[in-house]
Amino acid sequence: MSKLNGILHVVDFKTERIVTAIRPDDYWDDKRHWEIKNNVDTLDFTVFDGTKHVISLMQQNLVLKQVRDGRIVPYVITEIAKDTEKNSLTVYASAEWILLAKAGYIKPQRMESKTAYEFASLALAGTEWEIGNIEYAGFHTMTIDEFIDPLKLLKDTAALFDLEIEYRVEMLGSRIVGRYVDMVKKRGRETGKEVTVGKDLKGIVRKENSQNICTALIPFVKGEEDKLITIESVNNNLLYLVDNDAFQRWSKDSKHKYGFYTPETEDQNMSPKRLLTLTKTEMKKRVNASVSYEVDAAAIGRVFGLNHELINEGDTIRIKDTSFKPRLYLEARAIAGDESFKDPEQDKYVFGDYYEIVDQSEELRKMYNRLISSLGSKVGKDLLEQLEKQVNESIKENEKKIEQIKEESETAKTLAEKVEENLKNYQTAILESENPPTTGLIVGRTMWQDISNGKPGVLKRWTGEVWDVVVPDVAAQVKAVWEKTEKALEGRVTSKQVEDYVSTFQIPELKNNVTKQKEDLLNEIAERVAVKDYNLKVTDLERKILANERGIELSAKRDEIYLKEDIDGTFAKVSYIKQLEAKLQILDEGILAEVKKGNIISVINQTAEKIKIEAELIDLVGKIEASWLKAGLLQGMTIKTSNEKEYIHMANQVLKFVNQDTAKITIGFEDEHKSKSLNPYIILGQGDGTGRNVGTIYKDGNGVYYRYIDNNGLESNMRLTAQGNVGITAQTSMWLNSNGTLVVDGGYGVSLKHLGKTVAEFIQVNGVNYDLLLGGNHIIRSSTFPGYDKLLQVKNSTGNEFRGIEVAEVTAHGGIRSDTNLWAEKDSYAMQHINRSTIRLKTALHDLPFSALDKIRELKVKQYFLKRDMYELYQMRMSKPEDRIEPYTTKDIDIQYGFVAEETDDVFTTPEKDGIKLYSTLSILTASVQELEQKHDDEIQELRQKHEQEIQKLKEEYRVENEKINQRIDEVKTVVENLINNKG
């Protein structure tokens, strides 16, 4: 795989064409996060705002990134964050396949005995995605209970078949030509790579989680009609399975920790015994704390250019950390990760599907140290040193064997691939039934076990006309056949036999054909390994010569049939058939020669009119003479047209007509010169250095042909440069006139120059910005991009800053907006001045930290004249009309009233002390009025309270005085009554 360049290609989501390419120098803070389990894949990166790339970084556009395993992954932009302080734009994108969640719907239904391919076809129907590589994983049944989206169906399919999903796109030029969904049994590679903390890794975090631990597991499955299936009937009337060791470790107060388990299956008739077996397997996973590892990678593969050491998605590696106590030796698979192209130091991976490897050498060393400690006082030092020497030699010998095993693993892998190929070509199923099969019959390969007379039955093979008996159901006949053809009967091939077989090979000398010899050896070993599971081999040899009135036929045929006979005398359901056949027929109408090996056939058929050869490869050595030649495909060739140095040469998509060893006409493609286009070219003749006799016929992307020609050389009026440019020069004048439309189109813009300097340049950027560049200094831009399509922009030459305009008068029928200030040297008129004061513009709101009334009281209002008005007064005096008698005075100009900014408190002025902020002044004035009103209200309230108190006091005094008077009156009444009574 080629080295990654880190370029991000942005694709317009409507046209699906690449509109810009962002190089690594133009972005930073990039991070790709991926997870295998849920197919999570996100991409974040940051660019400078105002660059040419920003205009295309809009939501729903795609970003294409080539990831480490070579795939091109499409990301859809979901969010954009603009930071005005840092003048940057951060793009957040997710994998494009998340859009499948909204691409359609799947109705509730039940699909029985379908393959993963069929489920994927249903999910992707009507979408932009196509089925890619779907590995075969058998048949399964799925019930969809509710409406779901295509993305969920794909995930459910992968989970059901125990496959992993991989998405990718394919490009042709600048267009996306295909989106594919692959399902494989396991992503990533078995790298065999061993990484070490401090070298490849910055550190390991080992996390243990005991949340899911249980000591008693309760399994159950819903069967037909929602009947509950448990293990009670096969588990001593207990509903749960117990692990005694886990109970001793994890129980508290002798109480179980219960867990529940339901296997993922569609088997509604699962037996309790089968459920118990699955529960025992699950129980082993729940008795220990779950362990996960988080790794910070140094990414040495990219830091030092060692691409073969990069960690890809799903790769299985070995991790070694001797700082752990005890030392950690871990084999794990990368299941999630964060990757950065710009900063490899930020790479981080999460590993799962792991198991810890016990270092046997380390364990032996520990045992040895314990033994030495226990024997130190009992055995002599010389014996201990001798023992230590033997142990060290044993460890070194083990390390050598490990290296030898690693080297031999590659050969084993190649051998396994060849075995798989042989099984694919020659293995076939054995059909067992009472009646002969009638469909799917393949001559010489279809096997039928006839059990019409009972088992084990008779094994037969289809010849094309009849069922030929291969192995009859008679033990004696089988034994006789075995003894008669003992060379054709071979037993099971064990690993030891393969080793002994290989050891018999002799290589007398090493020549250039060593590779071929090795290939032959591997083929022969693969053949034997492919049939090692079969314990019976039947070889059928047939040699015959036929001569009759039609002609003569010679044939030789050998069929090797490998079978596996079980103990009960029946045959297994799979056989391995290898057919070799050669045939020659000489007939009145022609000659037919045929050679066949399995499904590979080569045929030569000769008649009076023609000779037809059919073969995977026809290797002809020497010259071929033909008066007429027709071919479907010719690769790299030279056609000689005479005995002189004249010929036609074709190679690498380039056709050359050569005369005297010089190419006079060349036809090819521009990508021959590493151009990004795919346009063809034709070169006629060869120049002599002056530019004459050179011409090109060119076809553009729309299929239109153009002709460029140079009549008079480099100084002519019409010329073609070495770079493919066309120049036309008029000595006096040049004019262009069209009765219809005049179109001027330039791939990188259209320029107007005067005396060699560019006056104006017309440019379109990304199909949304249409610029007029004036003098290389200012751009007048008309944009169709949403949010910018209502205004005409004036910017600098690079388009990342706005520039001003100077005019006599501006009439706006809509409005005038400014991101900064509006200036006026004289009066400003408006129906109403409105200050923007929405909460959307404000933050950190607080009450005034000072007294607004005090600030207003400190203001000093002055009477003054403007210097501009005073200057006009002087001009009026200098140009006073002769008929005017009275002089001009200050009464003839306006008197102004206001504040002097330099003498006014900062809360009312601009930071530069060159103006008064009227909105702030009005606001503080309002606050001062409120403050004054509050102060007066407080004083009035205080007076009211004081008056109320005085009134209450007077009322109390009146009450007391009134009581005293009443008391005196009562006393007087009493005295009077006493006097009256005494007189009586």
Coordinates of C-alpha atoms in Angstrom, one line a residue, residues 180-451:
Y180 CA -19.9 -0.5 -1.2
V181 CA -20.8 -2.4 1.9
D182 CA -18.5 -5.3 2.8
M183 CA -19.2 -7.9 5.5
V184 CA -16.3 -10.0 6.6
K185 CA -15.7 -12.5 9.4
K186 CA -13.0 -10.4 10.9
R187 CA -11.5 -7.1 10.0
G188 CA -7.8 -6.4 10.4
R189 CA -4.7 -8.6 10.2
E190 CA -3.0 -11.1 12.4
T191 CA 0.1 -8.9 12.4
G192 CA 2.3 -11.0 14.7
K193 CA 3.7 -7.6 15.7
E194 CA 5.0 -7.2 19.3
V195 CA 4.8 -3.7 20.7
T196 CA 6.6 -2.6 23.9
V197 CA 5.8 0.1 26.4
G198 CA 8.4 2.9 25.9
K199 CA 9.1 2.0 22.3
D200 CA 5.8 1.7 20.5
L201 CA 3.5 2.7 23.3
K202 CA 3.5 5.5 25.8
G203 CA 1.6 3.7 28.4
I204 CA -1.1 1.2 29.2
V205 CA -4.2 1.6 31.5
R206 CA -5.6 -1.7 32.7
K207 CA -9.2 -1.4 33.9
E208 CA -11.0 -4.0 35.9
N209 CA -14.8 -4.0 36.2
S210 CA -16.7 -6.4 38.4
Q211 CA -20.1 -4.9 37.8
N212 CA -21.3 -7.9 35.7
I213 CA -19.9 -10.6 38.0
C214 CA -22.4 -13.3 39.2
T215 CA -22.1 -16.5 41.2
A216 CA -25.5 -17.9 40.0
L217 CA -26.7 -17.5 36.4
I218 CA -30.4 -17.9 35.5
P219 CA -30.8 -18.8 31.8
F220 CA -34.1 -18.8 29.9
V221 CA -35.4 -18.7 26.3
K222 CA -38.9 -18.0 24.9
G223 CA -40.0 -21.0 22.8
E224 CA -43.1 -21.4 20.6
E225 CA -46.2 -19.7 21.8
D226 CA -44.0 -17.7 24.3
K227 CA -43.4 -20.9 26.3
L228 CA -40.5 -20.4 28.7
I229 CA -37.6 -22.8 28.4
T230 CA -35.3 -23.2 31.5
I231 CA -32.6 -25.7 32.8
E232 CA -34.6 -26.8 35.8
S233 CA -35.4 -30.3 34.4
V234 CA -31.7 -31.0 33.7
N235 CA -30.1 -29.2 36.6
N236 CA -31.3 -30.9 39.7
N237 CA -34.5 -28.9 39.8
L238 CA -32.6 -25.7 40.1
L239 CA -33.4 -22.7 37.8
Y240 CA -29.8 -21.4 38.1
L241 CA -26.3 -22.6 37.5
V242 CA -23.8 -22.1 40.3
D243 CA -20.0 -21.6 40.2
N244 CA -18.6 -22.6 43.5
D245 CA -15.2 -20.9 43.1
A246 CA -16.9 -17.6 42.2
F247 CA -19.2 -18.1 45.2
Q248 CA -16.2 -18.4 47.5
R249 CA -14.6 -15.3 46.0
W250 CA -17.5 -12.9 45.5
S251 CA -20.4 -13.8 47.8
K252 CA -21.3 -11.7 50.8
D253 CA -23.0 -13.1 53.9
S254 CA -23.3 -16.4 51.9
K255 CA -25.7 -14.9 49.4
H256 CA -25.5 -15.4 45.7
K257 CA -25.0 -12.7 43.1
Y258 CA -27.6 -13.5 40.4
G259 CA -27.3 -12.9 36.7
F260 CA -29.7 -13.5 33.8
Y261 CA -28.8 -14.9 30.4
T262 CA -30.8 -15.3 27.2
P263 CA -28.8 -16.8 24.2
E264 CA -29.0 -14.9 20.9
T265 CA -30.8 -17.6 18.7
E266 CA -33.9 -18.1 16.6
D267 CA -34.2 -21.7 17.8
Q268 CA -37.7 -21.8 19.4
N269 CA -37.3 -25.5 20.1
M270 CA -34.1 -25.4 22.1
S271 CA -33.8 -28.2 24.5
P272 CA -33.0 -27.6 28.2
K273 CA -29.8 -29.7 27.8
R274 CA -28.6 -27.4 24.9
L275 CA -29.5 -24.3 27.0
L276 CA -27.4 -25.7 29.9
T277 CA -24.4 -26.2 27.6
L278 CA -24.6 -22.6 26.5
T279 CA -25.1 -21.4 30.1
K280 CA -21.9 -23.1 31.2
T281 CA -20.0 -21.3 28.5
E282 CA -21.5 -18.0 29.5
M283 CA -20.8 -18.6 33.1
K284 CA -17.1 -18.8 32.5
K285 CA -17.2 -15.2 31.2
R286 CA -19.0 -13.9 34.3
V287 CA -17.0 -15.3 37.2
N288 CA -14.1 -12.9 36.7
A289 CA -13.8 -9.2 36.6
S290 CA -13.9 -7.8 33.0
V291 CA -10.6 -6.3 32.0
S292 CA -10.0 -3.7 29.3
Y293 CA -6.8 -1.9 28.2
E294 CA -6.4 1.6 26.9
V295 CA -3.2 2.3 25.1
D296 CA -1.4 5.6 24.1
A297 CA 0.5 4.8 20.9
A298 CA 3.7 6.5 19.9
A299 CA 2.8 5.6 16.2
I300 CA 6.4 4.9 15.3
G301 CA 5.2 3.7 11.9
R302 CA 4.5 7.2 10.8
V303 CA 7.1 9.0 12.9
F304 CA 10.0 7.0 11.4
G305 CA 8.3 6.0 8.1
L306 CA 7.9 2.3 9.1
N307 CA 4.5 1.8 7.4
H308 CA 4.6 -1.9 8.1
E309 CA 4.3 -1.2 11.8
L310 CA 1.2 0.9 11.7
I311 CA -1.8 -0.3 13.6
N312 CA -4.9 -0.7 11.5
E313 CA -8.5 -1.3 12.5
G314 CA -9.1 -4.7 13.8
D315 CA -5.4 -5.7 13.9
T316 CA -4.3 -8.2 16.4
I317 CA -1.0 -7.5 18.1
R318 CA 1.0 -8.5 21.2
I319 CA 1.6 -5.9 23.9
K320 CA 4.5 -6.2 26.4
D321 CA 4.9 -4.1 29.5
T322 CA 7.6 -5.3 31.9
S323 CA 6.7 -2.5 34.3
F324 CA 3.6 -4.3 35.3
K325 CA 3.9 -6.6 38.4
P326 CA 3.7 -9.3 37.3
R327 CA 4.9 -8.5 33.8
L328 CA 2.1 -8.0 31.3
Y329 CA 2.1 -10.1 28.1
L330 CA -1.1 -9.4 26.2
E331 CA -2.5 -10.5 22.8
A332 CA -5.3 -8.1 21.9
R333 CA -7.2 -6.7 19.0
A334 CA -7.6 -3.0 18.2
I335 CA -11.4 -2.4 18.4
A336 CA -11.4 1.4 18.7
G337 CA -9.0 4.3 18.2
D338 CA -8.2 8.0 17.8
E339 CA -5.8 8.8 15.0
S340 CA -4.2 12.1 13.9
F341 CA -2.3 12.5 10.7
K342 CA -0.7 15.8 11.7
D343 CA 0.2 14.8 15.3
P344 CA 0.9 11.0 15.6
E345 CA 1.6 11.6 19.3
Q346 CA -2.2 11.9 19.8
D347 CA -2.9 8.4 18.5
K348 CA -4.8 6.3 21.1
Y349 CA -6.2 2.8 20.8
V350 CA -8.6 0.6 22.8
F351 CA -7.9 -3.1 22.6
G352 CA -10.4 -6.0 23.2
D353 CA -10.9 -9.7 22.3
Y354 CA -7.7 -10.2 24.4
Y355 CA -6.1 -12.8 26.5
E356 CA -3.1 -12.5 28.7
I357 CA -0.2 -14.7 27.7
V358 CA 1.8 -16.5 30.4
D359 CA 5.5 -16.1 29.8
Q360 CA 6.8 -19.6 30.4
S361 CA 10.3 -18.4 30.6
E362 CA 9.3 -16.0 33.3
E363 CA 7.4 -18.7 35.2
L364 CA 10.4 -21.0 35.0
R365 CA 12.7 -18.2 36.2
K366 CA 10.4 -17.7 39.2
M367 CA 10.3 -21.4 40.1
Y368 CA 14.1 -21.5 39.6
N369 CA 14.6 -18.6 42.0
R370 CA 12.4 -20.2 44.6
L371 CA 14.3 -23.4 44.3
I372 CA 17.6 -21.7 44.6
S373 CA 16.4 -19.9 47.7
S374 CA 15.3 -23.1 49.3
L375 CA 18.4 -25.0 48.4
G376 CA 20.9 -22.3 49.0
S377 CA 21.9 -23.5 52.4
K378 CA 21.9 -27.2 51.4
V379 CA 23.7 -27.5 48.0
G380 CA 27.1 -26.4 47.1
K381 CA 27.7 -23.2 45.0
D382 CA 29.3 -25.1 42.1
L383 CA 26.2 -27.2 41.6
L384 CA 23.9 -24.2 41.7
E385 CA 26.1 -22.4 39.1
Q386 CA 25.9 -25.5 36.9
L387 CA 22.1 -25.7 37.3
E388 CA 21.8 -22.0 36.4
K389 CA 23.9 -22.4 33.3
Q390 CA 21.7 -25.3 32.1
V391 CA 18.5 -23.2 32.7
N392 CA 19.9 -20.3 30.7
E393 CA 20.8 -22.6 27.8
S394 CA 17.3 -24.0 27.9
I395 CA 15.7 -20.6 27.8
K396 CA 17.9 -19.6 24.8
E397 CA 17.0 -22.8 23.0
N398 CA 13.3 -22.1 23.5
E399 CA 13.8 -18.6 22.1
K400 CA 15.4 -20.0 19.0
K401 CA 12.5 -22.5 18.5
I402 CA 10.0 -19.6 18.8
E403 CA 11.8 -17.7 16.0
Q404 CA 11.8 -20.8 13.9
I405 CA 8.1 -21.3 14.4
K406 CA 7.5 -17.7 13.3
E407 CA 9.4 -18.2 10.1
E408 CA 7.6 -21.5 9.3
S409 CA 4.2 -19.8 9.9
E410 CA 4.4 -18.0 6.6
T411 CA 4.9 -21.3 4.7
A412 CA 2.0 -22.7 6.7
K413 CA -0.2 -19.8 5.6
T414 CA 0.7 -20.3 1.9
L415 CA 0.0 -24.0 2.3
A416 CA -3.4 -23.3 3.8
E417 CA -4.4 -21.0 0.9
K418 CA -3.5 -23.7 -1.6
V419 CA -5.4 -26.3 0.4
E420 CA -8.4 -24.0 0.4
E421 CA -8.1 -23.6 -3.4
N422 CA -8.0 -27.4 -3.9
L423 CA -11.0 -27.9 -1.7
K424 CA -12.9 -25.3 -3.7
N425 CA -12.0 -26.9 -7.0
Y426 CA -12.5 -30.6 -6.2
Q427 CA -14.6 -31.0 -3.0
T428 CA -18.2 -31.8 -3.6
A429 CA -21.2 -32.8 -1.4
I430 CA -22.7 -36.4 -1.3
L431 CA -26.4 -36.4 -1.7
E432 CA -28.2 -39.1 0.4
S433 CA -31.7 -40.2 -0.6
E434 CA -33.7 -43.2 -1.7
N435 CA -34.5 -41.7 -5.2
P436 CA -31.8 -40.4 -7.6
P437 CA -31.3 -36.6 -7.6
T438 CA -32.6 -34.9 -10.7
T439 CA -31.4 -31.3 -10.4
G440 CA -28.0 -29.6 -10.1
L441 CA -26.2 -32.6 -11.6
I442 CA -22.6 -32.1 -12.7
V443 CA -21.0 -34.8 -14.8
G444 CA -18.2 -36.6 -13.0
R445 CA -18.7 -34.7 -9.7
T446 CA -22.2 -35.2 -8.4
M447 CA -22.1 -38.0 -5.8
W448 CA -25.2 -39.9 -4.6
Q449 CA -25.5 -42.4 -1.7
D450 CA -28.3 -44.7 -2.7
I451 CA -30.1 -45.9 0.5

